[in-house]
Amino acid sequence: MPTALITGATAGIGAAFARRLAADAYSLVLVARDELRLTQAADQLKLRYGVNVEVLPADLGTDEGLAKVESRLRGGVDLLVNNAGFGNAGRFPHVPVEDEVRMLKVHCEAVLRLTLAALPGMTERDRGAIVNVASVAAFFTRGTYSASKAWVVNFSESAANEVANPRIRIMALCPGFVRTEFHRRASMDDSSIPGFLWLKADDVVREAMRDLALGRRVSVPDLRYKAIVAVGRLVPRRLQAMVSQRIGR
């Protein structure tokens, strides 16, 4: 039975990955900060799908938390989903620098370190996959969040190119607006976001797994967002920024 480790696994896209992979008969390792929520999620998945579920409470914004997850990954997994992330309330440059640095640690350093911890085992077994959850924001300009997600996309493509093994797949997942806890936790007002732009987490994961199976290195779920990204790449950066400001983060 293959094993998948998912960070940020108790809500939103991470929880959707857990459901999908449990349905596909993966054993799961769930990572998040809240041990109670982790345990509750694990119990529900065991009951519904009958799979093995391990909980690993860890704060990826700390070296201690990262070291715990790195250690578990060195024990071997077949699929790593780097999903943990958050948004800051407020806009650059008014967000406290310690909050910005923490974002970079979770979005960038954690993705780097956990990928490096997982790859040796995958290389030894000559198979495996890593999904790094980025965002459509990576293709636009909106503060530290979009900058950090742009790094995730570039890193994922670069890592896949350097590994150069079709049996070890590394993919950046770039969803648009998804109905999760993300905006509420960041105290963001999402009322200006048009209803047609919202996606469901389960749909995002379904498309991500399809694109991973096809060997794609960047997955942008939904035709609406594929079109937005395609147009965004053609227009000047200043116009991109204006649109981003109007629609929101």
mmCIF file of C-alpha atoms in Angstrom:
data_model
loop_
_atom_site.group_PDB
_atom_site.id
_atom_site.type_symbol
_atom_site.label_atom_id
_atom_site.label_comp_id
_atom_site.label_asym_id
_atom_site.label_seq_id
_atom_site.Cartn_x
_atom_site.Cartn_y
_atom_site.Cartn_z
ATOM 1 C CA MET A 1 0.000 0.000 0.000
ATOM 2 C CA PRO A 2 1.540 3.372 -1.026
ATOM 3 C CA THR A 3 2.030 6.132 1.543
ATOM 4 C CA ALA A 4 1.292 9.851 1.136
ATOM 5 C CA LEU A 5 2.340 12.649 3.472
ATOM 6 C CA ILE A 6 0.198 15.790 3.336
ATOM 7 C CA THR A 7 0.987 19.069 5.080
ATOM 8 C CA GLY A 8 -1.819 21.423 6.039
ATOM 9 C CA ALA A 9 -4.027 18.339 6.001
ATOM 10 C CA THR A 10 -6.937 19.294 8.265
ATOM 11 C CA ALA A 11 -8.840 21.704 6.006
ATOM 12 C CA GLY A 12 -9.349 22.924 2.460
ATOM 13 C CA ILE A 13 -7.166 21.509 -0.295
ATOM 14 C CA GLY A 14 -5.096 19.443 2.145
ATOM 15 C CA ALA A 15 -8.204 17.721 3.518
ATOM 16 C CA ALA A 16 -9.441 17.153 -0.044
ATOM 17 C CA PHE A 17 -6.136 15.470 -0.911
ATOM 18 C CA ALA A 18 -6.485 13.283 2.187
ATOM 19 C CA ARG A 19 -9.977 12.161 1.143
ATOM 20 C CA ARG A 20 -8.957 11.484 -2.446
ATOM 21 C CA LEU A 21 -5.804 9.560 -1.530
ATOM 22 C CA ALA A 22 -7.593 7.557 1.164
ATOM 23 C CA ALA A 23 -10.192 6.601 -1.453
ATOM 24 C CA ASP A 24 -7.280 5.493 -3.652
ATOM 25 C CA ALA A 25 -6.072 3.210 -0.804
ATOM 26 C CA TYR A 26 -3.052 5.252 0.259
ATOM 27 C CA SER A 27 -1.800 5.071 3.818
ATOM 28 C CA LEU A 28 -1.680 8.657 5.067
ATOM 29 C CA VAL A 29 0.599 10.791 7.183
ATOM 30 C CA LEU A 30 -1.253 13.972 8.095
ATOM 31 C CA VAL A 31 0.714 17.055 9.158
ATOM 32 C CA ALA A 32 -0.715 20.201 10.755
ATOM 33 C CA ARG A 33 -0.272 22.351 13.843
ATOM 34 C CA ASP A 34 -3.520 21.445 15.615
ATOM 35 C CA GLU A 35 -3.171 17.959 17.109
ATOM 36 C CA LEU A 36 -6.856 17.722 18.067
ATOM 37 C CA ARG A 37 -8.044 18.494 14.538
ATOM 38 C CA LEU A 38 -5.469 16.076 13.145
ATOM 39 C CA THR A 39 -6.745 13.285 15.367
ATOM 40 C CA GLN A 40 -10.359 14.001 14.463
ATOM 41 C CA ALA A 41 -9.539 14.033 10.746
ATOM 42 C CA ALA A 42 -7.588 10.780 11.060
ATOM 43 C CA ASP A 43 -10.435 9.054 12.873
ATOM 44 C CA GLN A 44 -12.918 10.096 10.187
ATOM 45 C CA LEU A 45 -10.676 8.888 7.365
ATOM 46 C CA LYS A 46 -10.019 5.537 9.060
ATOM 47 C CA LEU A 47 -13.736 5.010 9.630
ATOM 48 C CA ARG A 48 -14.793 5.981 6.110
ATOM 49 C CA TYR A 49 -12.003 4.453 4.029
ATOM 50 C CA GLY A 50 -10.406 1.816 6.250
ATOM 51 C CA VAL A 51 -6.856 3.049 5.635
ATOM 52 C CA ASN A 52 -3.912 3.547 7.970
ATOM 53 C CA VAL A 53 -3.582 7.154 9.088
ATOM 54 C CA GLU A 54 -0.646 8.556 11.065
ATOM 55 C CA VAL A 55 -0.819 12.016 12.639
ATOM 56 C CA LEU A 56 2.247 14.233 12.895
ATOM 57 C CA PRO A 57 1.635 17.538 14.703
ATOM 58 C CA ALA A 58 4.218 20.064 13.507
ATOM 59 C CA ASP A 59 4.508 23.787 12.932
ATOM 60 C CA LEU A 60 6.337 24.265 9.640
ATOM 61 C CA GLY A 61 7.064 27.845 10.601
ATOM 62 C CA THR A 62 9.662 26.527 13.068
ATOM 63 C CA ASP A 63 12.906 24.606 12.633
ATOM 64 C CA GLU A 64 11.710 22.036 15.162
ATOM 65 C CA GLY A 65 8.529 21.364 13.205
ATOM 66 C CA LEU A 66 10.385 21.115 9.915
ATOM 67 C CA ALA A 67 12.905 18.700 11.409
ATOM 68 C CA LYS A 68 10.092 16.402 12.614
ATOM 69 C CA VAL A 69 8.568 16.177 9.161
ATOM 70 C CA GLU A 70 11.948 15.815 7.449
ATOM 71 C CA SER A 71 12.716 12.859 9.715
ATOM 72 C CA ARG A 72 9.437 11.160 8.804
ATOM 73 C CA LEU A 73 10.001 11.717 5.083
ATOM 74 C CA ARG A 74 13.433 10.106 5.275
ATOM 75 C CA GLY A 75 11.585 6.964 6.355
ATOM 76 C CA GLY A 76 10.070 6.888 2.883
ATOM 77 C CA VAL A 77 6.842 8.018 1.233
ATOM 78 C CA ASP A 78 5.445 7.535 -2.249
ATOM 79 C CA LEU A 79 3.730 10.911 -2.511
ATOM 80 C CA LEU A 80 4.454 14.212 -0.763
ATOM 81 C CA VAL A 81 1.884 17.005 -0.895
ATOM 82 C CA ASN A 82 3.383 20.305 0.267
ATOM 83 C CA ASN A 83 0.124 22.114 0.917
ATOM 84 C CA ALA A 84 0.645 24.078 4.148
ATOM 85 C CA GLY A 85 0.295 27.825 3.664
ATOM 86 C CA PHE A 86 -1.471 30.968 4.759
ATOM 87 C CA GLY A 87 -2.129 34.590 3.878
ATOM 88 C CA ASN A 88 -1.315 37.637 5.946
ATOM 89 C CA ALA A 89 -3.892 40.223 6.904
ATOM 90 C CA GLY A 90 -2.926 43.589 5.471
ATOM 91 C CA ARG A 91 -0.924 44.579 2.432
ATOM 92 C CA PHE A 92 2.745 45.029 1.696
ATOM 93 C CA PRO A 93 4.627 46.937 3.095
ATOM 94 C CA HIS A 94 2.346 47.248 6.133
ATOM 95 C CA VAL A 95 2.532 43.600 7.248
ATOM 96 C CA PRO A 96 5.001 43.077 10.152
ATOM 97 C CA VAL A 97 8.291 41.745 8.850
ATOM 98 C CA GLU A 98 8.197 38.752 11.204
ATOM 99 C CA ASP A 99 4.892 37.677 9.613
ATOM 100 C CA GLU A 100 6.356 38.040 6.134
ATOM 101 C CA VAL A 101 9.426 35.992 7.088
ATOM 102 C CA ARG A 102 7.224 33.288 8.586
ATOM 103 C CA MET A 103 5.304 33.124 5.302
ATOM 104 C CA LEU A 104 8.537 32.636 3.380
ATOM 105 C CA LYS A 105 9.576 29.908 5.796
ATOM 106 C CA VAL A 106 6.320 27.975 5.331
ATOM 107 C CA HIS A 107 5.834 28.623 1.610
ATOM 108 C CA CYS A 108 9.449 28.386 0.454
ATOM 109 C CA GLU A 109 11.867 26.937 3.015
ATOM 110 C CA ALA A 110 9.474 24.162 4.042
ATOM 111 C CA VAL A 111 8.813 23.191 0.407
ATOM 112 C CA LEU A 112 12.556 23.108 -0.275
ATOM 113 C CA ARG A 113 13.510 21.137 2.821
ATOM 114 C CA LEU A 114 10.680 18.614 2.658
ATOM 115 C CA THR A 115 11.267 18.008 -1.043
ATOM 116 C CA LEU A 116 14.947 17.374 -0.348
ATOM 117 C CA ALA A 117 14.058 15.010 2.490
ATOM 118 C CA ALA A 118 11.667 12.983 0.329
ATOM 119 C CA LEU A 119 13.741 12.710 -2.849
ATOM 120 C CA PRO A 120 16.515 10.301 -1.722
ATOM 121 C CA GLY A 121 13.999 7.578 -0.870
ATOM 122 C CA MET A 122 12.133 8.128 -4.109
ATOM 123 C CA THR A 123 15.383 8.006 -6.046
ATOM 124 C CA GLU A 124 16.366 4.754 -4.339
ATOM 125 C CA ARG A 125 12.994 3.170 -5.186
ATOM 126 C CA ASP A 126 12.984 4.795 -8.646
ATOM 127 C CA ARG A 127 9.435 6.120 -8.200
ATOM 128 C CA GLY A 128 7.482 8.772 -6.365
ATOM 129 C CA ALA A 129 5.753 12.101 -6.715
ATOM 130 C CA ILE A 130 5.729 15.524 -5.098
ATOM 131 C CA VAL A 131 2.924 18.058 -5.421
ATOM 132 C CA ASN A 132 3.783 21.585 -4.293
ATOM 133 C CA VAL A 133 0.649 23.672 -3.847
ATOM 134 C CA ALA A 134 1.217 27.142 -5.276
ATOM 135 C CA SER A 135 -1.502 29.456 -6.624
ATOM 136 C CA VAL A 136 -2.693 31.289 -9.706
ATOM 137 C CA ALA A 137 -1.358 34.303 -7.786
ATOM 138 C CA ALA A 138 2.109 33.052 -8.779
ATOM 139 C CA PHE A 139 1.517 34.429 -12.278
ATOM 140 C CA PHE A 140 0.533 37.888 -11.056
ATOM 141 C CA THR A 141 2.004 40.534 -8.770
ATOM 142 C CA ARG A 142 0.423 40.899 -5.357
ATOM 143 C CA GLY A 143 2.813 41.236 -2.434
ATOM 144 C CA THR A 144 4.800 38.560 -0.663
ATOM 145 C CA TYR A 145 2.121 35.903 -1.103
ATOM 146 C CA SER A 146 2.250 35.900 -4.896
ATOM 147 C CA ALA A 147 6.037 36.242 -4.832
ATOM 148 C CA SER A 148 6.378 33.185 -2.590
ATOM 149 C CA LYS A 149 4.041 31.166 -4.788
ATOM 150 C CA ALA A 150 5.980 32.214 -7.896
ATOM 151 C CA TRP A 151 9.032 30.727 -6.194
ATOM 152 C CA VAL A 152 7.147 27.460 -5.622
ATOM 153 C CA VAL A 153 6.270 27.203 -9.315
ATOM 154 C CA ASN A 154 9.804 27.956 -10.489
ATOM 155 C CA PHE A 155 11.319 25.633 -7.893
ATOM 156 C CA SER A 156 9.016 22.755 -8.829
ATOM 157 C CA GLU A 157 9.787 23.051 -12.532
ATOM 158 C CA SER A 158 13.507 23.435 -11.828
ATOM 159 C CA ALA A 159 13.578 20.450 -9.466
ATOM 160 C CA ALA A 160 11.722 18.270 -11.968
ATOM 161 C CA ASN A 161 14.215 19.270 -14.644
ATOM 162 C CA GLU A 162 17.208 18.528 -12.397
ATOM 163 C CA VAL A 163 15.872 15.156 -11.222
ATOM 164 C CA ALA A 164 15.118 14.281 -14.861
ATOM 165 C CA ASN A 165 13.405 10.990 -14.035
ATOM 166 C CA PRO A 166 9.935 10.417 -15.534
ATOM 167 C CA ARG A 167 9.166 7.973 -12.697
ATOM 168 C CA ILE A 168 9.695 10.736 -10.109
ATOM 169 C CA ARG A 169 7.223 13.493 -10.791
ATOM 170 C CA ILE A 170 7.352 16.980 -9.287
ATOM 171 C CA MET A 171 4.441 19.296 -10.002
ATOM 172 C CA ALA A 172 3.294 22.753 -8.915
ATOM 173 C CA LEU A 173 -0.461 22.975 -8.363
ATOM 174 C CA CYS A 174 -1.835 26.456 -9.042
ATOM 175 C CA PRO A 175 -5.496 26.788 -8.056
ATOM 176 C CA GLY A 176 -7.476 30.005 -8.120
ATOM 177 C CA PHE A 177 -9.955 30.998 -5.420
ATOM 178 C CA VAL A 178 -11.064 27.912 -3.500
ATOM 179 C CA ARG A 179 -13.756 27.647 -0.828
ATOM 180 C CA THR A 180 -11.576 26.934 2.222
ATOM 181 C CA GLU A 181 -10.689 28.545 5.558
ATOM 182 C CA PHE A 182 -7.870 30.506 3.905
ATOM 183 C CA HIS A 183 -9.504 33.927 3.598
ATOM 184 C CA ARG A 184 -11.229 33.802 6.988
ATOM 185 C CA ARG A 185 -8.006 32.880 8.783
ATOM 186 C CA ALA A 186 -6.219 35.796 7.134
ATOM 187 C CA SER A 187 -9.092 38.187 7.958
ATOM 188 C CA MET A 188 -9.474 38.928 4.247
ATOM 189 C CA ASP A 189 -12.633 40.397 2.770
ATOM 190 C CA ASP A 190 -13.542 38.096 -0.121
ATOM 191 C CA SER A 191 -16.839 39.827 -0.951
ATOM 192 C CA SER A 192 -15.351 41.478 -4.051
ATOM 193 C CA ILE A 193 -14.459 38.129 -5.643
ATOM 194 C CA PRO A 194 -16.994 37.187 -8.350
ATOM 195 C CA GLY A 195 -18.942 34.035 -7.561
ATOM 196 C CA PHE A 196 -17.995 32.331 -10.823
ATOM 197 C CA LEU A 197 -14.315 32.380 -9.832
ATOM 198 C CA TRP A 198 -14.765 30.111 -6.797
ATOM 199 C CA LEU A 199 -13.675 26.475 -7.080
ATOM 200 C CA LYS A 200 -14.372 23.431 -4.921
ATOM 201 C CA ALA A 201 -11.382 21.813 -3.216
ATOM 202 C CA ASP A 202 -12.369 18.304 -4.320
ATOM 203 C CA ASP A 203 -12.521 19.439 -7.956
ATOM 204 C CA VAL A 204 -9.078 21.040 -7.655
ATOM 205 C CA VAL A 205 -7.595 17.820 -6.285
ATOM 206 C CA ARG A 206 -9.256 15.683 -8.953
ATOM 207 C CA GLU A 207 -7.674 17.780 -11.715
ATOM 208 C CA ALA A 208 -4.348 17.857 -9.888
ATOM 209 C CA MET A 209 -4.165 14.070 -9.693
ATOM 210 C CA ARG A 210 -5.068 13.799 -13.376
ATOM 211 C CA ASP A 211 -2.334 16.263 -14.348
ATOM 212 C CA LEU A 212 0.172 14.480 -12.107
ATOM 213 C CA ALA A 213 -0.622 11.182 -13.832
ATOM 214 C CA LEU A 214 -0.096 12.900 -17.189
ATOM 215 C CA GLY A 215 3.355 14.076 -16.089
ATOM 216 C CA ARG A 216 2.598 17.789 -16.142
ATOM 217 C CA ARG A 217 4.918 20.014 -14.158
ATOM 218 C CA VAL A 218 2.420 22.836 -13.610
ATOM 219 C CA SER A 219 -1.281 22.215 -13.042
ATOM 220 C CA VAL A 220 -3.819 25.036 -13.302
ATOM 221 C CA PRO A 221 -7.226 23.514 -12.495
ATOM 222 C CA ASP A 222 -10.319 24.694 -14.357
ATOM 223 C CA LEU A 223 -10.630 26.201 -17.823
ATOM 224 C CA ARG A 224 -11.504 29.612 -16.372
ATOM 225 C CA TYR A 225 -8.165 29.886 -14.631
ATOM 226 C CA LYS A 226 -6.247 28.405 -17.530
ATOM 227 C CA ALA A 227 -7.645 31.275 -19.610
ATOM 228 C CA ILE A 228 -6.839 33.866 -16.926
ATOM 229 C CA VAL A 229 -3.236 32.666 -16.678
ATOM 230 C CA ALA A 230 -2.850 32.562 -20.463
ATOM 231 C CA VAL A 231 -4.142 36.115 -20.845
ATOM 232 C CA GLY A 232 -2.100 37.277 -17.868
ATOM 233 C CA ARG A 233 1.085 36.104 -19.537
ATOM 234 C CA LEU A 234 0.315 38.227 -22.594
ATOM 235 C CA VAL A 235 -0.536 41.550 -20.958
ATOM 236 C CA PRO A 236 1.953 44.026 -19.486
ATOM 237 C CA ARG A 237 2.907 43.584 -15.828
ATOM 238 C CA ARG A 238 1.379 46.938 -14.855
ATOM 239 C CA LEU A 239 -1.979 45.907 -16.259
ATOM 240 C CA GLN A 240 -1.703 42.604 -14.409
ATOM 241 C CA ALA A 241 -1.154 44.512 -11.176
ATOM 242 C CA MET A 242 -4.203 46.717 -11.780
ATOM 243 C CA VAL A 243 -6.436 43.686 -12.359
ATOM 244 C CA SER A 244 -5.040 41.939 -9.304
ATOM 245 C CA GLN A 245 -5.769 44.989 -7.153
ATOM 246 C CA ARG A 246 -9.364 45.106 -8.398
ATOM 247 C CA ILE A 247 -10.167 41.413 -7.924
ATOM 248 C CA GLY A 248 -8.248 40.816 -4.701
ATOM 249 C CA ARG A 249 -5.539 38.458 -3.519
#
